[in-house]
Amino acid sequence: MDRYRYFIFNQRNMVALGLFQIAFSTVCVVSGFIDGVFRAESLLSKTRAPIWAGMVMGVPGVLALFSSQRKNPVLVNAVIAASIISCVTILIIIVYSSLTLSYGEEEELSPVPVHAVHTKYVLNKVVKGANIVMLIASVCSTFVVLVIAYLGCRSLPHCSCYDSVTGMVSEE
């Protein structure tokens, strides 16, 4: 029965959660590119934190897809560890997007042509929109990562809900 130990890892749920996590990661990376291209240069915008953190955010999603196909305890432990690391990177994205919602974009209007003022206004709104999208995607991603980690912890044999005789979850 030992080889059937990880069947409590629900395959369909984990595939859906992995795809959601990859989608949220992609949204953060694309919004990070938009933020980096259209934002006025500042020390904070030069870090390109949302791009790198968004890439790290996708790792638990990819590992969740693999772990749903192969019931491997090492892979499940890697999913749990990657989920914890992803929570830290999500926190970085939340702090970055919160700080940069207005940081570095508010400038006094100088005597420049009207089309330049309108262009600055539109780009300012694009950057703010990208930061809001990053903020929403990272908050949603936090819930997905925590559910992935929870399901991973439930499928380990050291979990209190694990029945070592049958290899299944004991309903309590």
JSON list of C-alpha atoms in Angstrom, two decimals, residues 7-113:
[
{"chain": "A", "resi": 7, "resn": "PHE", "atom": "CA", "xyz": [-3.35, 9.28, -4.15]},
{"chain": "A", "resi": 8, "resn": "ILE", "atom": "CA", "xyz": [-5.02, 11.77, -1.84]},
{"chain": "A", "resi": 9, "resn": "PHE", "atom": "CA", "xyz": [-3.32, 14.45, -3.92]},
{"chain": "A", "resi": 10, "resn": "ASN", "atom": "CA", "xyz": [-6.35, 15.29, -6.05]},
{"chain": "A", "resi": 11, "resn": "GLN", "atom": "CA", "xyz": [-5.15, 15.46, -9.64]},
{"chain": "A", "resi": 12, "resn": "ARG", "atom": "CA", "xyz": [-7.86, 17.70, -11.11]},
{"chain": "A", "resi": 13, "resn": "ASN", "atom": "CA", "xyz": [-7.68, 20.25, -8.29]},
{"chain": "A", "resi": 14, "resn": "MET", "atom": "CA", "xyz": [-3.91, 20.43, -8.48]},
{"chain": "A", "resi": 15, "resn": "VAL", "atom": "CA", "xyz": [-3.93, 20.85, -12.27]},
{"chain": "A", "resi": 16, "resn": "ALA", "atom": "CA", "xyz": [-6.43, 23.71, -11.99]},
{"chain": "A", "resi": 17, "resn": "LEU", "atom": "CA", "xyz": [-4.48, 25.38, -9.19]},
{"chain": "A", "resi": 18, "resn": "GLY", "atom": "CA", "xyz": [-1.21, 25.00, -11.09]},
{"chain": "A", "resi": 19, "resn": "LEU", "atom": "CA", "xyz": [-2.72, 26.58, -14.20]},
{"chain": "A", "resi": 20, "resn": "PHE", "atom": "CA", "xyz": [-4.15, 29.45, -12.14]},
{"chain": "A", "resi": 21, "resn": "GLN", "atom": "CA", "xyz": [-0.76, 30.04, -10.52]},
{"chain": "A", "resi": 22, "resn": "ILE", "atom": "CA", "xyz": [0.99, 30.10, -13.89]},
{"chain": "A", "resi": 23, "resn": "ALA", "atom": "CA", "xyz": [-1.65, 32.53, -15.21]},
{"chain": "A", "resi": 24, "resn": "PHE", "atom": "CA", "xyz": [-1.21, 34.88, -12.24]},
{"chain": "A", "resi": 25, "resn": "SER", "atom": "CA", "xyz": [2.54, 34.68, -12.67]},
{"chain": "A", "resi": 26, "resn": "THR", "atom": "CA", "xyz": [2.24, 35.57, -16.35]},
{"chain": "A", "resi": 27, "resn": "VAL", "atom": "CA", "xyz": [0.00, 38.53, -15.52]},
{"chain": "A", "resi": 28, "resn": "CYS", "atom": "CA", "xyz": [2.59, 39.82, -13.05]},
{"chain": "A", "resi": 29, "resn": "VAL", "atom": "CA", "xyz": [5.44, 39.44, -15.55]},
{"chain": "A", "resi": 30, "resn": "VAL", "atom": "CA", "xyz": [3.52, 41.20, -18.35]},
{"chain": "A", "resi": 31, "resn": "SER", "atom": "CA", "xyz": [2.42, 43.97, -15.99]},
{"chain": "A", "resi": 32, "resn": "GLY", "atom": "CA", "xyz": [6.01, 44.27, -14.81]},
{"chain": "A", "resi": 33, "resn": "PHE", "atom": "CA", "xyz": [7.15, 44.74, -18.42]},
{"chain": "A", "resi": 34, "resn": "ILE", "atom": "CA", "xyz": [4.49, 47.42, -18.95]},
{"chain": "A", "resi": 35, "resn": "ASP", "atom": "CA", "xyz": [5.55, 49.09, -15.72]},
{"chain": "A", "resi": 36, "resn": "GLY", "atom": "CA", "xyz": [9.21, 48.97, -16.71]},
{"chain": "A", "resi": 37, "resn": "VAL", "atom": "CA", "xyz": [8.68, 50.34, -20.21]},
{"chain": "A", "resi": 38, "resn": "PHE", "atom": "CA", "xyz": [6.30, 53.19, -19.47]},
{"chain": "A", "resi": 39, "resn": "ARG", "atom": "CA", "xyz": [7.38, 54.27, -15.97]},
{"chain": "A", "resi": 40, "resn": "ALA", "atom": "CA", "xyz": [9.58, 57.30, -15.41]},
{"chain": "A", "resi": 41, "resn": "GLU", "atom": "CA", "xyz": [13.08, 56.22, -14.40]},
{"chain": "A", "resi": 42, "resn": "SER", "atom": "CA", "xyz": [13.59, 55.87, -10.66]},
{"chain": "A", "resi": 43, "resn": "LEU", "atom": "CA", "xyz": [15.69, 53.69, -8.40]},
{"chain": "A", "resi": 44, "resn": "LEU", "atom": "CA", "xyz": [12.71, 51.51, -7.60]},
{"chain": "A", "resi": 45, "resn": "SER", "atom": "CA", "xyz": [11.71, 51.00, -11.22]},
{"chain": "A", "resi": 46, "resn": "LYS", "atom": "CA", "xyz": [15.25, 50.00, -12.20]},
{"chain": "A", "resi": 47, "resn": "THR", "atom": "CA", "xyz": [15.05, 46.91, -10.00]},
{"chain": "A", "resi": 48, "resn": "ARG", "atom": "CA", "xyz": [12.51, 45.20, -12.30]},
{"chain": "A", "resi": 49, "resn": "ALA", "atom": "CA", "xyz": [11.27, 43.38, -9.19]},
{"chain": "A", "resi": 50, "resn": "PRO", "atom": "CA", "xyz": [7.85, 42.38, -10.59]},
{"chain": "A", "resi": 51, "resn": "ILE", "atom": "CA", "xyz": [9.41, 40.61, -13.55]},
{"chain": "A", "resi": 52, "resn": "TRP", "atom": "CA", "xyz": [11.79, 38.48, -11.47]},
{"chain": "A", "resi": 53, "resn": "ALA", "atom": "CA", "xyz": [9.29, 37.88, -8.70]},
{"chain": "A", "resi": 54, "resn": "GLY", "atom": "CA", "xyz": [6.63, 36.93, -11.25]},
{"chain": "A", "resi": 55, "resn": "MET", "atom": "CA", "xyz": [8.94, 34.31, -12.72]},
{"chain": "A", "resi": 56, "resn": "VAL", "atom": "CA", "xyz": [9.57, 32.84, -9.26]},
{"chain": "A", "resi": 57, "resn": "MET", "atom": "CA", "xyz": [5.81, 32.92, -8.63]},
{"chain": "A", "resi": 58, "resn": "GLY", "atom": "CA", "xyz": [5.27, 30.50, -11.51]},
{"chain": "A", "resi": 59, "resn": "VAL", "atom": "CA", "xyz": [7.51, 27.77, -10.10]},
{"chain": "A", "resi": 60, "resn": "PRO", "atom": "CA", "xyz": [4.90, 26.32, -7.68]},
{"chain": "A", "resi": 61, "resn": "GLY", "atom": "CA", "xyz": [2.39, 26.20, -10.53]},
{"chain": "A", "resi": 62, "resn": "VAL", "atom": "CA", "xyz": [4.74, 24.21, -12.74]},
{"chain": "A", "resi": 63, "resn": "LEU", "atom": "CA", "xyz": [5.67, 21.90, -9.88]},
{"chain": "A", "resi": 64, "resn": "ALA", "atom": "CA", "xyz": [1.98, 21.44, -9.03]},
{"chain": "A", "resi": 65, "resn": "LEU", "atom": "CA", "xyz": [1.34, 20.31, -12.59]},
{"chain": "A", "resi": 66, "resn": "PHE", "atom": "CA", "xyz": [4.18, 17.79, -12.38]},
{"chain": "A", "resi": 67, "resn": "SER", "atom": "CA", "xyz": [3.20, 16.57, -8.91]},
{"chain": "A", "resi": 68, "resn": "SER", "atom": "CA", "xyz": [-0.37, 15.96, -10.02]},
{"chain": "A", "resi": 69, "resn": "GLN", "atom": "CA", "xyz": [0.95, 13.50, -12.60]},
{"chain": "A", "resi": 70, "resn": "ARG", "atom": "CA", "xyz": [3.65, 11.80, -10.54]},
{"chain": "A", "resi": 71, "resn": "LYS", "atom": "CA", "xyz": [2.93, 10.93, -6.94]},
{"chain": "A", "resi": 72, "resn": "ASN", "atom": "CA", "xyz": [6.46, 11.49, -5.68]},
{"chain": "A", "resi": 73, "resn": "PRO", "atom": "CA", "xyz": [7.10, 12.56, -2.06]},
{"chain": "A", "resi": 74, "resn": "VAL", "atom": "CA", "xyz": [10.20, 14.55, -3.04]},
{"chain": "A", "resi": 75, "resn": "LEU", "atom": "CA", "xyz": [8.18, 16.45, -5.64]},
{"chain": "A", "resi": 76, "resn": "VAL", "atom": "CA", "xyz": [5.42, 17.14, -3.11]},
{"chain": "A", "resi": 77, "resn": "ASN", "atom": "CA", "xyz": [8.01, 18.49, -0.67]},
{"chain": "A", "resi": 78, "resn": "ALA", "atom": "CA", "xyz": [9.42, 20.67, -3.46]},
{"chain": "A", "resi": 79, "resn": "VAL", "atom": "CA", "xyz": [5.93, 22.02, -4.16]},
{"chain": "A", "resi": 80, "resn": "ILE", "atom": "CA", "xyz": [5.53, 22.97, -0.50]},
{"chain": "A", "resi": 81, "resn": "ALA", "atom": "CA", "xyz": [8.96, 24.65, -0.37]},
{"chain": "A", "resi": 82, "resn": "ALA", "atom": "CA", "xyz": [8.36, 26.50, -3.64]},
{"chain": "A", "resi": 83, "resn": "SER", "atom": "CA", "xyz": [4.99, 27.67, -2.34]},
{"chain": "A", "resi": 84, "resn": "ILE", "atom": "CA", "xyz": [6.63, 29.18, 0.74]},
{"chain": "A", "resi": 85, "resn": "ILE", "atom": "CA", "xyz": [9.26, 30.93, -1.40]},
{"chain": "A", "resi": 86, "resn": "SER", "atom": "CA", "xyz": [6.51, 32.12, -3.72]},
{"chain": "A", "resi": 87, "resn": "CYS", "atom": "CA", "xyz": [4.70, 33.70, -0.78]},
{"chain": "A", "resi": 88, "resn": "VAL", "atom": "CA", "xyz": [7.80, 35.79, -0.10]},
{"chain": "A", "resi": 89, "resn": "THR", "atom": "CA", "xyz": [8.02, 36.90, -3.73]},
{"chain": "A", "resi": 90, "resn": "ILE", "atom": "CA", "xyz": [4.32, 37.71, -3.75]},
{"chain": "A", "resi": 91, "resn": "LEU", "atom": "CA", "xyz": [4.95, 39.95, -0.76]},
{"chain": "A", "resi": 92, "resn": "ILE", "atom": "CA", "xyz": [7.68, 41.70, -2.77]},
{"chain": "A", "resi": 93, "resn": "ILE", "atom": "CA", "xyz": [5.24, 42.33, -5.63]},
{"chain": "A", "resi": 94, "resn": "ILE", "atom": "CA", "xyz": [2.57, 43.62, -3.26]},
{"chain": "A", "resi": 95, "resn": "VAL", "atom": "CA", "xyz": [5.01, 46.06, -1.63]},
{"chain": "A", "resi": 96, "resn": "TYR", "atom": "CA", "xyz": [6.40, 47.17, -5.01]},
{"chain": "A", "resi": 97, "resn": "SER", "atom": "CA", "xyz": [3.02, 47.77, -6.61]},
{"chain": "A", "resi": 98, "resn": "SER", "atom": "CA", "xyz": [1.73, 49.54, -3.51]},
{"chain": "A", "resi": 99, "resn": "LEU", "atom": "CA", "xyz": [4.74, 51.84, -3.38]},
{"chain": "A", "resi": 100, "resn": "THR", "atom": "CA", "xyz": [4.75, 52.61, -7.08]},
{"chain": "A", "resi": 101, "resn": "LEU", "atom": "CA", "xyz": [1.07, 53.38, -7.54]},
{"chain": "A", "resi": 102, "resn": "SER", "atom": "CA", "xyz": [2.00, 57.07, -7.54]},
{"chain": "A", "resi": 103, "resn": "TYR", "atom": "CA", "xyz": [5.74, 57.13, -6.82]},
{"chain": "A", "resi": 104, "resn": "GLY", "atom": "CA", "xyz": [7.81, 58.74, -9.56]},
{"chain": "A", "resi": 105, "resn": "GLU", "atom": "CA", "xyz": [4.94, 59.63, -11.87]},
{"chain": "A", "resi": 106, "resn": "GLU", "atom": "CA", "xyz": [3.63, 62.90, -10.45]},
{"chain": "A", "resi": 107, "resn": "GLU", "atom": "CA", "xyz": [5.52, 65.77, -12.02]},
{"chain": "A", "resi": 108, "resn": "GLU", "atom": "CA", "xyz": [4.75, 69.43, -12.44]},
{"chain": "A", "resi": 109, "resn": "LEU", "atom": "CA", "xyz": [3.40, 70.29, -15.85]},
{"chain": "A", "resi": 110, "resn": "SER", "atom": "CA", "xyz": [5.92, 72.37, -17.70]},
{"chain": "A", "resi": 111, "resn": "PRO", "atom": "CA", "xyz": [5.18, 74.55, -20.73]},
{"chain": "A", "resi": 112, "resn": "VAL", "atom": "CA", "xyz": [5.25, 71.71, -23.25]},
{"chain": "A", "resi": 113, "resn": "PRO", "atom": "CA", "xyz": [2.96, 71.04, -26.20]}
]
